[in-house]
CSV table of C-alpha atoms and ligand atoms in Angstrom, one decimal:
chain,number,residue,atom,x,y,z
A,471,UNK,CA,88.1,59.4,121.4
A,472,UNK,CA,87.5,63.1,120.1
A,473,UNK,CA,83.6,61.6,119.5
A,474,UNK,CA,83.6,60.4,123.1
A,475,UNK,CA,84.4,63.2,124.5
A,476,UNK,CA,82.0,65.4,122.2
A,477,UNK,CA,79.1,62.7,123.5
A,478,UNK,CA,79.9,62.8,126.9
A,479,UNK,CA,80.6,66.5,127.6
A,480,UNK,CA,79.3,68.3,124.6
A,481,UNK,CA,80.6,70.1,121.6
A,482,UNK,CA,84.2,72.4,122.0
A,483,UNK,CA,87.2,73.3,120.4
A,484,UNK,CA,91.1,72.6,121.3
A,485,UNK,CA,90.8,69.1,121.7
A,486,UNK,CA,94.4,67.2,121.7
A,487,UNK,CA,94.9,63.2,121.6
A,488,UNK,CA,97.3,61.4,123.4
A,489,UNK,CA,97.6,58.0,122.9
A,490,UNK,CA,100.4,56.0,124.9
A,491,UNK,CA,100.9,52.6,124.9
A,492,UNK,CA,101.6,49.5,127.0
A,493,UNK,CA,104.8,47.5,127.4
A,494,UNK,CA,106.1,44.3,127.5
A,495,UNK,CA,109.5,43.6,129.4
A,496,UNK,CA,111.5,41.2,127.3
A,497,UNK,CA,114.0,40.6,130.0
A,498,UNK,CA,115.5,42.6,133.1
A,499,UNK,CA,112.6,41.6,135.7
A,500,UNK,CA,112.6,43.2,138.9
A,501,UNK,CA,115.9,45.2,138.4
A,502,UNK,CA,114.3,48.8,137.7
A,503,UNK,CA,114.1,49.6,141.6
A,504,UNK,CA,117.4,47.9,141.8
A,505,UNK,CA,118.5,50.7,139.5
A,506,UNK,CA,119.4,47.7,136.9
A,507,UNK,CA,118.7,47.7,133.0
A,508,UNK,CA,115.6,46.6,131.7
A,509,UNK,CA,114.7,46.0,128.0
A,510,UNK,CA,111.2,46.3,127.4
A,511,UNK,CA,109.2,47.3,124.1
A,512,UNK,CA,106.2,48.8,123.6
A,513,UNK,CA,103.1,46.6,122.4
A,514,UNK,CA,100.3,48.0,119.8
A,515,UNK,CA,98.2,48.4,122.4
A,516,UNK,CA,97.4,51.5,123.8
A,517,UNK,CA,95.4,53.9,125.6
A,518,UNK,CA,94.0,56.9,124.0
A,519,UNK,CA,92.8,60.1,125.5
A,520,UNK,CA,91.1,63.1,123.8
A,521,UNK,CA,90.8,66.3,125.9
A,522,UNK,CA,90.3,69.9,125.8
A,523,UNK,CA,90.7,72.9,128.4
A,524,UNK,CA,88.1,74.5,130.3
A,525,UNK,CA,88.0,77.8,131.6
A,526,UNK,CA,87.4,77.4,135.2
A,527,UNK,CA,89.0,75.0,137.7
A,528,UNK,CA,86.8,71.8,136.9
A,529,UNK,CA,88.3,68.3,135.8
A,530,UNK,CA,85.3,66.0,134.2
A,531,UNK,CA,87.2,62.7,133.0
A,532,UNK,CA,85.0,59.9,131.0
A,533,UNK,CA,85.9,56.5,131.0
A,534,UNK,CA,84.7,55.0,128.1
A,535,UNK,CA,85.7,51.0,129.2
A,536,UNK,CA,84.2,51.8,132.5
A,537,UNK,CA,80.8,53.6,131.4
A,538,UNK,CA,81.6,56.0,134.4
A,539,UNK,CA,82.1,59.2,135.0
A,540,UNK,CA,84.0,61.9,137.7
A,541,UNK,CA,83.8,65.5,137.9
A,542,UNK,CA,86.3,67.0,140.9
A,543,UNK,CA,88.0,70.5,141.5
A,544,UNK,CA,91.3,72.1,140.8
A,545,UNK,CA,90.5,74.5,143.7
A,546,UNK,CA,90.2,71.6,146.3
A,547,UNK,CA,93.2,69.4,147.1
A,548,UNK,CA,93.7,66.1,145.2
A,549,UNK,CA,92.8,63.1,147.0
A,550,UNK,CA,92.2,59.4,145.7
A,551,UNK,CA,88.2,58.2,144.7
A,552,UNK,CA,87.9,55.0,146.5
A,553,UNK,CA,84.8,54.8,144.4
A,554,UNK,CA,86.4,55.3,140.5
A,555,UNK,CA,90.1,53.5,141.2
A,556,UNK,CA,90.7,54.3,137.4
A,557,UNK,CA,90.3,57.8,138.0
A,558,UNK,CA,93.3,57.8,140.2
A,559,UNK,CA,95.7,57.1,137.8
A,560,UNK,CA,94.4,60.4,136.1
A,561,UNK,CA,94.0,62.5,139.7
A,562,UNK,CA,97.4,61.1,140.6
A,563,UNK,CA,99.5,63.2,137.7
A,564,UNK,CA,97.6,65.8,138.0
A,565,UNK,CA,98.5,65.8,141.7
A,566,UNK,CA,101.8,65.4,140.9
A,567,UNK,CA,102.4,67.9,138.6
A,568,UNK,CA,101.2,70.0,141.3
A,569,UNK,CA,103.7,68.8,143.5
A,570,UNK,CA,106.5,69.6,140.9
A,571,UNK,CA,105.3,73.3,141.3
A,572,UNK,CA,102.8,73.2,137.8
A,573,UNK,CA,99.2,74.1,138.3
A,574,UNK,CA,96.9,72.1,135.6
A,575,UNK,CA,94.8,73.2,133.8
A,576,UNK,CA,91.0,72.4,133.7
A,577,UNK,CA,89.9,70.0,131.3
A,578,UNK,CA,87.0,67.7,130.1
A,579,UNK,CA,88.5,64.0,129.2
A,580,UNK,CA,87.8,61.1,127.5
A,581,UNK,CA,89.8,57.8,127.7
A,582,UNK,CA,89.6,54.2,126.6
A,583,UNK,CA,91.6,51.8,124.6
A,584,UNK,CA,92.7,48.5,123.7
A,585,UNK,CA,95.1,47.7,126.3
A,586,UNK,CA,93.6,45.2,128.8
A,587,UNK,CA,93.7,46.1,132.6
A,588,UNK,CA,95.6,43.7,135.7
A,589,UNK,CA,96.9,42.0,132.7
A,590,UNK,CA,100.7,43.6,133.4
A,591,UNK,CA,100.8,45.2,130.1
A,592,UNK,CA,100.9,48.3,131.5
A,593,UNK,CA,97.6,50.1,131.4
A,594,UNK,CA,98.1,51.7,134.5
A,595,UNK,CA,101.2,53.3,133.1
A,596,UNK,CA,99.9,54.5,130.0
A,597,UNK,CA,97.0,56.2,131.2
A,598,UNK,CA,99.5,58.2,133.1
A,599,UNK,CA,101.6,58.8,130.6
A,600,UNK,CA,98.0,59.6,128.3
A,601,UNK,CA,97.4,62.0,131.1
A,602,UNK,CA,100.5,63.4,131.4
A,603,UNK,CA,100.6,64.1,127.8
A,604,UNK,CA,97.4,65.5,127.1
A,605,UNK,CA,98.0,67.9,130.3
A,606,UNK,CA,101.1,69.2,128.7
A,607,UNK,CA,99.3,69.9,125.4
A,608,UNK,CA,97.0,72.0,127.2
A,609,UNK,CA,98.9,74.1,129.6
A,610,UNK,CA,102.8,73.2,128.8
A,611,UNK,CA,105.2,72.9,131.2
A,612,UNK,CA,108.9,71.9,131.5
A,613,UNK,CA,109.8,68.2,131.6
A,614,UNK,CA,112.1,66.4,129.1
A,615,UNK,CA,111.4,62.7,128.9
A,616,UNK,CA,112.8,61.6,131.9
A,617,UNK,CA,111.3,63.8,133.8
A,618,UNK,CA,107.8,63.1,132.7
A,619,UNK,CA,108.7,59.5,133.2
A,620,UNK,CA,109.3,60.4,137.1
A,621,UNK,CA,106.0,62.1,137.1
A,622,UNK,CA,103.7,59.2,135.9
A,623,UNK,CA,106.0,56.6,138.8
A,624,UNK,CA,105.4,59.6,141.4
A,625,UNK,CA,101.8,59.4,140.5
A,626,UNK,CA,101.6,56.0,140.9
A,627,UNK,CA,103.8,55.3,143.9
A,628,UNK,CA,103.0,58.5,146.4
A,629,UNK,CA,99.2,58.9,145.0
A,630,UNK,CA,97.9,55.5,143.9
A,631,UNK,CA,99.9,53.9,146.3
A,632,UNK,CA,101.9,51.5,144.1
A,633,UNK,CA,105.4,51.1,144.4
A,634,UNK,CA,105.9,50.3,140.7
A,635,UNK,CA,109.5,51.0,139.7
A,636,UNK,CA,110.5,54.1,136.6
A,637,UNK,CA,110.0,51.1,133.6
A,638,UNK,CA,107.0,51.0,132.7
A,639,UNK,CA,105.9,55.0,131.9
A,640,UNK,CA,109.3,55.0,130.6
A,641,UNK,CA,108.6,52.5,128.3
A,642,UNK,CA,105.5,53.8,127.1
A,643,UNK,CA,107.1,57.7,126.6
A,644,UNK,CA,110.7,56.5,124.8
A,645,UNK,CA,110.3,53.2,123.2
A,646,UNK,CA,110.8,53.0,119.1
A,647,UNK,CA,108.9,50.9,116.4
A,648,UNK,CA,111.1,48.3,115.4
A,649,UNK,CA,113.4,48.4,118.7
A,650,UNK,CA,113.4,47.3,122.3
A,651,UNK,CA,114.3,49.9,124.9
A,652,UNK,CA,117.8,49.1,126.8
A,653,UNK,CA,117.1,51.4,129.7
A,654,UNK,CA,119.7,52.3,132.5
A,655,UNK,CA,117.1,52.7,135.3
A,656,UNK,CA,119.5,54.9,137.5
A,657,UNK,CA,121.2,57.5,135.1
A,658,UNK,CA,117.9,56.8,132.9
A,659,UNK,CA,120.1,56.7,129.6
A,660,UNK,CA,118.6,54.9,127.2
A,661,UNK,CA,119.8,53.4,123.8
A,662,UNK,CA,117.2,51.8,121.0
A,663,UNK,CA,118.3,48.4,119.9
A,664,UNK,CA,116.7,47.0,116.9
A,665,UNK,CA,114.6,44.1,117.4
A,666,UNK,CA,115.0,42.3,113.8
A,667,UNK,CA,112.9,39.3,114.3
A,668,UNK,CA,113.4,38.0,110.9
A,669,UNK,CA,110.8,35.0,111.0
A,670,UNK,CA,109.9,34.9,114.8
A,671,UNK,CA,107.2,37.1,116.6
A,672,UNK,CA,107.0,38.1,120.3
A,673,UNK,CA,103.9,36.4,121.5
A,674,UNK,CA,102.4,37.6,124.7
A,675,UNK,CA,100.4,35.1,126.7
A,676,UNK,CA,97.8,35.8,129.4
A,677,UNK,CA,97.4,33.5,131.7
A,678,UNK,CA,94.0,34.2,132.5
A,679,UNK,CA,95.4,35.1,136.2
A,680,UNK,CA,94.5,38.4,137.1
A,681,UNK,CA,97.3,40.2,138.2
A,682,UNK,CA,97.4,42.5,141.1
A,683,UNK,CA,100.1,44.5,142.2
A,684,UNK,CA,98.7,46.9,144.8
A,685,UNK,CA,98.5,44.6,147.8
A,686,UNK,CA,101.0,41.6,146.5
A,687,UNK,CA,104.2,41.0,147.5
A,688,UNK,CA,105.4,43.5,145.4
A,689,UNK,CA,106.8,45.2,148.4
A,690,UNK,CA,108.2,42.5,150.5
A,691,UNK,CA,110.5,41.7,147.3
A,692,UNK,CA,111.5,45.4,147.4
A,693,UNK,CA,112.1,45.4,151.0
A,694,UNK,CA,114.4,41.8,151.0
A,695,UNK,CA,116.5,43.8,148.0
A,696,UNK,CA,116.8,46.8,150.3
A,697,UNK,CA,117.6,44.5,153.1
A,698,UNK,CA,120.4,42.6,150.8
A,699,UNK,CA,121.9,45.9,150.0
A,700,UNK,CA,122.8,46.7,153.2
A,701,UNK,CA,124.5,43.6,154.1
A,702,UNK,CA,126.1,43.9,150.7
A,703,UNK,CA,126.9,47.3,151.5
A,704,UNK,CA,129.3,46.9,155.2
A,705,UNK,CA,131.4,44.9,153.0
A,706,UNK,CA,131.5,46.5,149.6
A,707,UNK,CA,131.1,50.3,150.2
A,708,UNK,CA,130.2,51.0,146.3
A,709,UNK,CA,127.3,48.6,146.6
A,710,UNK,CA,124.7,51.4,146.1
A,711,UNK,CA,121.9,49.4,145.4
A,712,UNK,CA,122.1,45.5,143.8
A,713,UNK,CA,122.9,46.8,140.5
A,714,UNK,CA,126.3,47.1,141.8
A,715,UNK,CA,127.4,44.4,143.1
A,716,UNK,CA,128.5,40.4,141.6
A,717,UNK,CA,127.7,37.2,142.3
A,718,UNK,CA,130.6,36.4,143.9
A,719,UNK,CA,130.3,39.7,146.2
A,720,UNK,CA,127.1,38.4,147.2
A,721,UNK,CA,128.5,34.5,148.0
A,722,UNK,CA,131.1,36.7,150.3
A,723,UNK,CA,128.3,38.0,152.3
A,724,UNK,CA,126.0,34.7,152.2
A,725,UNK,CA,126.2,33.6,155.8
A,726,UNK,CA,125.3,37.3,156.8
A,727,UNK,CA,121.8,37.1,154.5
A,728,UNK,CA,118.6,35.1,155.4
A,729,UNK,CA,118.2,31.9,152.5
A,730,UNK,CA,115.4,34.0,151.0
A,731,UNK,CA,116.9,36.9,150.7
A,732,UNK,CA,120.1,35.9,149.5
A,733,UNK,CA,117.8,34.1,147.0
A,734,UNK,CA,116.0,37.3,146.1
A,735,UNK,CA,119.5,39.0,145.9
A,736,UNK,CA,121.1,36.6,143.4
A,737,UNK,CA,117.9,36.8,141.0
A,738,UNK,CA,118.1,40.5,140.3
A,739,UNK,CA,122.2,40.2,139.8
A,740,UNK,CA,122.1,37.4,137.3
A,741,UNK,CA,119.2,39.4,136.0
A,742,UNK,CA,120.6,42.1,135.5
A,743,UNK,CA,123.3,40.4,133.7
A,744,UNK,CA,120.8,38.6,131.4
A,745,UNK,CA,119.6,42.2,130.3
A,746,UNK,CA,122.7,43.4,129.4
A,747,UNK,CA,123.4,40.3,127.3
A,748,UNK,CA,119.9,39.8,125.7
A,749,UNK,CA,121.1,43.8,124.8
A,750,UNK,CA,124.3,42.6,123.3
A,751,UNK,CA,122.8,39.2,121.5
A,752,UNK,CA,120.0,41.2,119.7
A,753,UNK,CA,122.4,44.1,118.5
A,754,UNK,CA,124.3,40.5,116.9
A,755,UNK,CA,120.9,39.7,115.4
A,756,UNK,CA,121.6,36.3,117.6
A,757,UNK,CA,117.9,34.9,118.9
A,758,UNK,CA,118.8,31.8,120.0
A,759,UNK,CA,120.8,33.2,122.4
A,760,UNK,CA,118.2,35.9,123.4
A,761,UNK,CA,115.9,32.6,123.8
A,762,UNK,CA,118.1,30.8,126.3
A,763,UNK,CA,118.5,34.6,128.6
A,764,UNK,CA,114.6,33.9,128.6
A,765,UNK,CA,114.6,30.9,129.5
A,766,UNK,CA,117.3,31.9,132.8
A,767,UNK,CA,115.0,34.7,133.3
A,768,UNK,CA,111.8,32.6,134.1
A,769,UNK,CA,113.7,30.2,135.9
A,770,UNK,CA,115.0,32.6,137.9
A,771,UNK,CA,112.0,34.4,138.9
A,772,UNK,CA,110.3,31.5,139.7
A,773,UNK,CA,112.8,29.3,141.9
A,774,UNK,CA,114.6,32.5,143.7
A,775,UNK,CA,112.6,35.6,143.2
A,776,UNK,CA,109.7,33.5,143.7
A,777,UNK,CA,107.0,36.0,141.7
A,778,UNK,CA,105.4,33.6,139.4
A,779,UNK,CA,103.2,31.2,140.2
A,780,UNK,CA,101.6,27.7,139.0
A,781,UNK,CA,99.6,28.5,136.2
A,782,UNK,CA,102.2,30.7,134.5
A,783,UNK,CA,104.9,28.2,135.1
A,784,UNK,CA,102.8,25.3,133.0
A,785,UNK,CA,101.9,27.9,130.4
A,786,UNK,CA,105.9,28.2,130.0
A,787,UNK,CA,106.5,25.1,130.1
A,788,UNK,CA,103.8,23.9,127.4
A,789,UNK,CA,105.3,27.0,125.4
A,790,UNK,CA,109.0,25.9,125.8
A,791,UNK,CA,107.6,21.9,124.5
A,792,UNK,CA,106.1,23.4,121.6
A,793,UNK,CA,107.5,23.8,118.4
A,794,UNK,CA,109.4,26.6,117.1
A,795,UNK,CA,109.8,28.3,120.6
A,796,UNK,CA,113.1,29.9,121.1
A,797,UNK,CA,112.2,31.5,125.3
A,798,UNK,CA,109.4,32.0,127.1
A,799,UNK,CA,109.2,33.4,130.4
A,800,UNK,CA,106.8,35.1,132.8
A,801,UNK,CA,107.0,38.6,131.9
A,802,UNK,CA,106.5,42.1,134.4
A,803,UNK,CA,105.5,42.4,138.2
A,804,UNK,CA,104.1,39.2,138.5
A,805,UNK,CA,102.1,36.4,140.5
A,806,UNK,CA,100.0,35.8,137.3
A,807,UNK,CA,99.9,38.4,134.1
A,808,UNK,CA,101.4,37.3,131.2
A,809,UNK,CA,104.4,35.6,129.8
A,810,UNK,CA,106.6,36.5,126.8
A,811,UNK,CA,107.4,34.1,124.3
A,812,UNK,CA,109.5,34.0,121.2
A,813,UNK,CA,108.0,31.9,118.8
A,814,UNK,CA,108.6,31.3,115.1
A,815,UNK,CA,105.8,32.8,112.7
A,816,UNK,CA,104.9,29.4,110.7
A,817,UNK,CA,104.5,28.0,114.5
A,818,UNK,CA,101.7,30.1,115.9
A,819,UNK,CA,98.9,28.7,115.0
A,820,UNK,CA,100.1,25.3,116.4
A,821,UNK,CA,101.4,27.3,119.7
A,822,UNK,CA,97.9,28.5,119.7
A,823,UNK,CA,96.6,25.0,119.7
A,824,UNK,CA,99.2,23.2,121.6
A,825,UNK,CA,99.9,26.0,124.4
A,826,UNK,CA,96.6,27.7,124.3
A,827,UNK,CA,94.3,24.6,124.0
A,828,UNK,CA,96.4,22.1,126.5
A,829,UNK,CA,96.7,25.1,129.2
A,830,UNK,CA,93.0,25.8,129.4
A,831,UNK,CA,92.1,22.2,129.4
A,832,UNK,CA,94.7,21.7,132.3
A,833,UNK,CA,93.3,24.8,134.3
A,834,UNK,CA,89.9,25.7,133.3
A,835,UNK,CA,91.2,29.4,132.6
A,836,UNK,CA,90.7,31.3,129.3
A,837,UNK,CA,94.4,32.2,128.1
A,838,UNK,CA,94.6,35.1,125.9
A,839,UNK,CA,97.2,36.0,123.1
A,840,UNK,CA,98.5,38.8,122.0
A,841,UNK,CA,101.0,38.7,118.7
A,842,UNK,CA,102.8,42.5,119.1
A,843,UNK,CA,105.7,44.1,116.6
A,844,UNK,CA,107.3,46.4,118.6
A,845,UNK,CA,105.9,49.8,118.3
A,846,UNK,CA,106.1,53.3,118.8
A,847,UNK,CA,106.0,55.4,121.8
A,848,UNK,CA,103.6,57.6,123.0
A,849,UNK,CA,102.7,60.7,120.9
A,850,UNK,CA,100.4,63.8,120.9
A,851,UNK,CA,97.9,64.3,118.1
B,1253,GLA,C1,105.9,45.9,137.6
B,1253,GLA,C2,106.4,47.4,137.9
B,1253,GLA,C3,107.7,47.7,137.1
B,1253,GLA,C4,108.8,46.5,137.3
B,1253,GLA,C5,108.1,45.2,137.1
B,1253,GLA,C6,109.1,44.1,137.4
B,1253,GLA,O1,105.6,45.9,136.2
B,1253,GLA,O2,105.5,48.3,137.5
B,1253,GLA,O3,108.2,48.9,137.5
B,1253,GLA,O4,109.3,46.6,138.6
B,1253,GLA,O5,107.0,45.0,137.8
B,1253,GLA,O6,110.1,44.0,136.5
């Protein structure tokens, strides 16, 4: 990326690299704004971005994947670029570290990467966090990991206009090679549990559906939660948000609640659940049990949160037919994207052929796999 940058903008010293990388969510769907656990990991596939300080006020940012190019102002107020969406990501932190009371720096940037966009691995996220980082390197500032977590979501919800939940940046900033990240989305502890796979690999499987959170019903789900909460809530005062309440709290209040959104409710609390315990049967080293959380999981989202959608549900069902396959389930926002599946490693080639092959014959869509270890998080260079 150093090269890209040198070609686009010329020679110049103090360049820093930041390379952050996406995610996939191995359970815990649609708990993060619930203030639930998630356990995600991060993938080996990443964005990188090489940038150096300028002397004046101006922001130049290349996008290699994109072949485009913005130049904008420090001295002007940050607004979106209908024109270069991409560039928002990067406008967007350097907005909000403005909001948080840090004035950036000036800089020339290049970007690019391996991580593929609208495929709801995360690229959004780690260009933030890319961003984020590299911005730090040049002018620092105060933020702990949390706190540059919250930076990247208040980028993305209050700039970009997305209201993605704290998961994904965090993801990409704390996760471990070798690990999944348990996260507590509300205290935002966090605890590395060791993913030992022994002879299985997470596979990742793209539908070949674009995915596309701005403008889905990304929000209505968020609003029926918020709208379950409060019911919840005149009965059970400690219900704070759904990560607090049970099943059986939740049947108590079922004649109050609409069929949907009592649907919607009971999702993220057995979700929830299913997080915790996926938590519990990796630290055992038990798979087969982590496999049949999965399995819940995409059940689950499909029949009462309702986020998935035909494609994905045949590419988990030809997964969950095929041999070797311990869970497989539709994996982050959703309505299209990928699913996750956990396959055994003498299997993958015939999962490639019996999955792959039977699911773009049946849809005429051009799936896409991804084998991932679980890798490190994002680091400055
Ligand atoms: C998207 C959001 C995350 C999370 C997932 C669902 O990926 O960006 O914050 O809410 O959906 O688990």
């Amino acid at each position: 990326m150093a090269d890209a940058l040198t070609k686009a903008f010329g020679p110049g010293g103090g360049v820093v690299t930041a390379v952050a990388p996406g995610r996939v969510n191995l359970i815990g769907e649609h708990t993060d704004y619930n203030e639930g656990f998630v356990l995600p990991m991060a993938i080996d596939l990443s964005v990188e971005m090489a940038a150096r300080p300028r002397t004046d006020r101006q922001v130049r940012i290349r996008s290699v994947d994109f072949g485009e190019e913005v130049a904008f102002s420090l001295t002007d107020a940050l607004v979106p670029d209908p024109a270069h969406p991409w560039s928002n990501y990067v406008r967007g932190v350097l907005w909000a570290l403005r909001e948080a009371g840090t004035e950036p720096a000036g800089m020339d940037a290049a970007f690019g990467g391996t991580l593929p966009q609208g495929a709801g691995l995360s690229s959004s996220a780690a260009l933030e966090v890319a961003t984020a980082l590299v911005a730090k390197a040049i002018r620092p500032f105060e933020l702990d990991l949390p706190g540059l977590a919250r930076l990247c979501q208040h980028a993305e919800n209050d700039f970009v206009g997305v209201k993605c939940g704290i998961m994904d940046p965090f993801a990409s900033l704390a996760a471990r090679a070798g690990h999944a990240l348990l996260l507590d989305c509300r205290s935002l502890d966090y605890e590395h549990v060791p993913l030992e796979l022994g002879e299985h690999v997470v596979a990742i499987c793209h539908s070949g559906v674009r995915h596309a959170l701005v403008g889905s019903e990304y929000n209505v789900r968020r609003r029926q939660c918020a709208e379950g909460v409060e019911v919840l809530r005149r009965r059970f005062p400690a219900v704070r948000a759904l990560r607090d309440a049970t099943l059986e709290q939740l049947e108590s209040c079922a004649s109050e609640l609409s069929a949907e959104v009592h649907r919607r409710c009971r999702h993220v609390i057995a979700e929830n659940a299913r997080a915790l315990e996926s938590a519990e049967a990796l630290r055992a080293g038990d798979l087969v049990r982590f496999g049949r959380l999965m399995d819940a999981s995409h059940v689950s989202l499909r029949d009462d949160y309702a986020v998935s959608c035909p494609e994905v549900d045949l590419l988990v069902e030809l997964s969950r037919r095929s041999r070797g396959v311990l869970g497989a389930r539709i994996t982050g926002g959703g309505f299209g994207g990928c699913t996750v599946n956990l396959v055994a490693r003498d299997a993958v080639e015939a999962f490639r052929g019996d999955v792959l092959g039977e699911y773009g014959r049946r849809t005429g869509l051009t799936p896409r796999l991804f084998l991932s270890a679980p890798g490190p998080g994002a680091a400055t260079h």
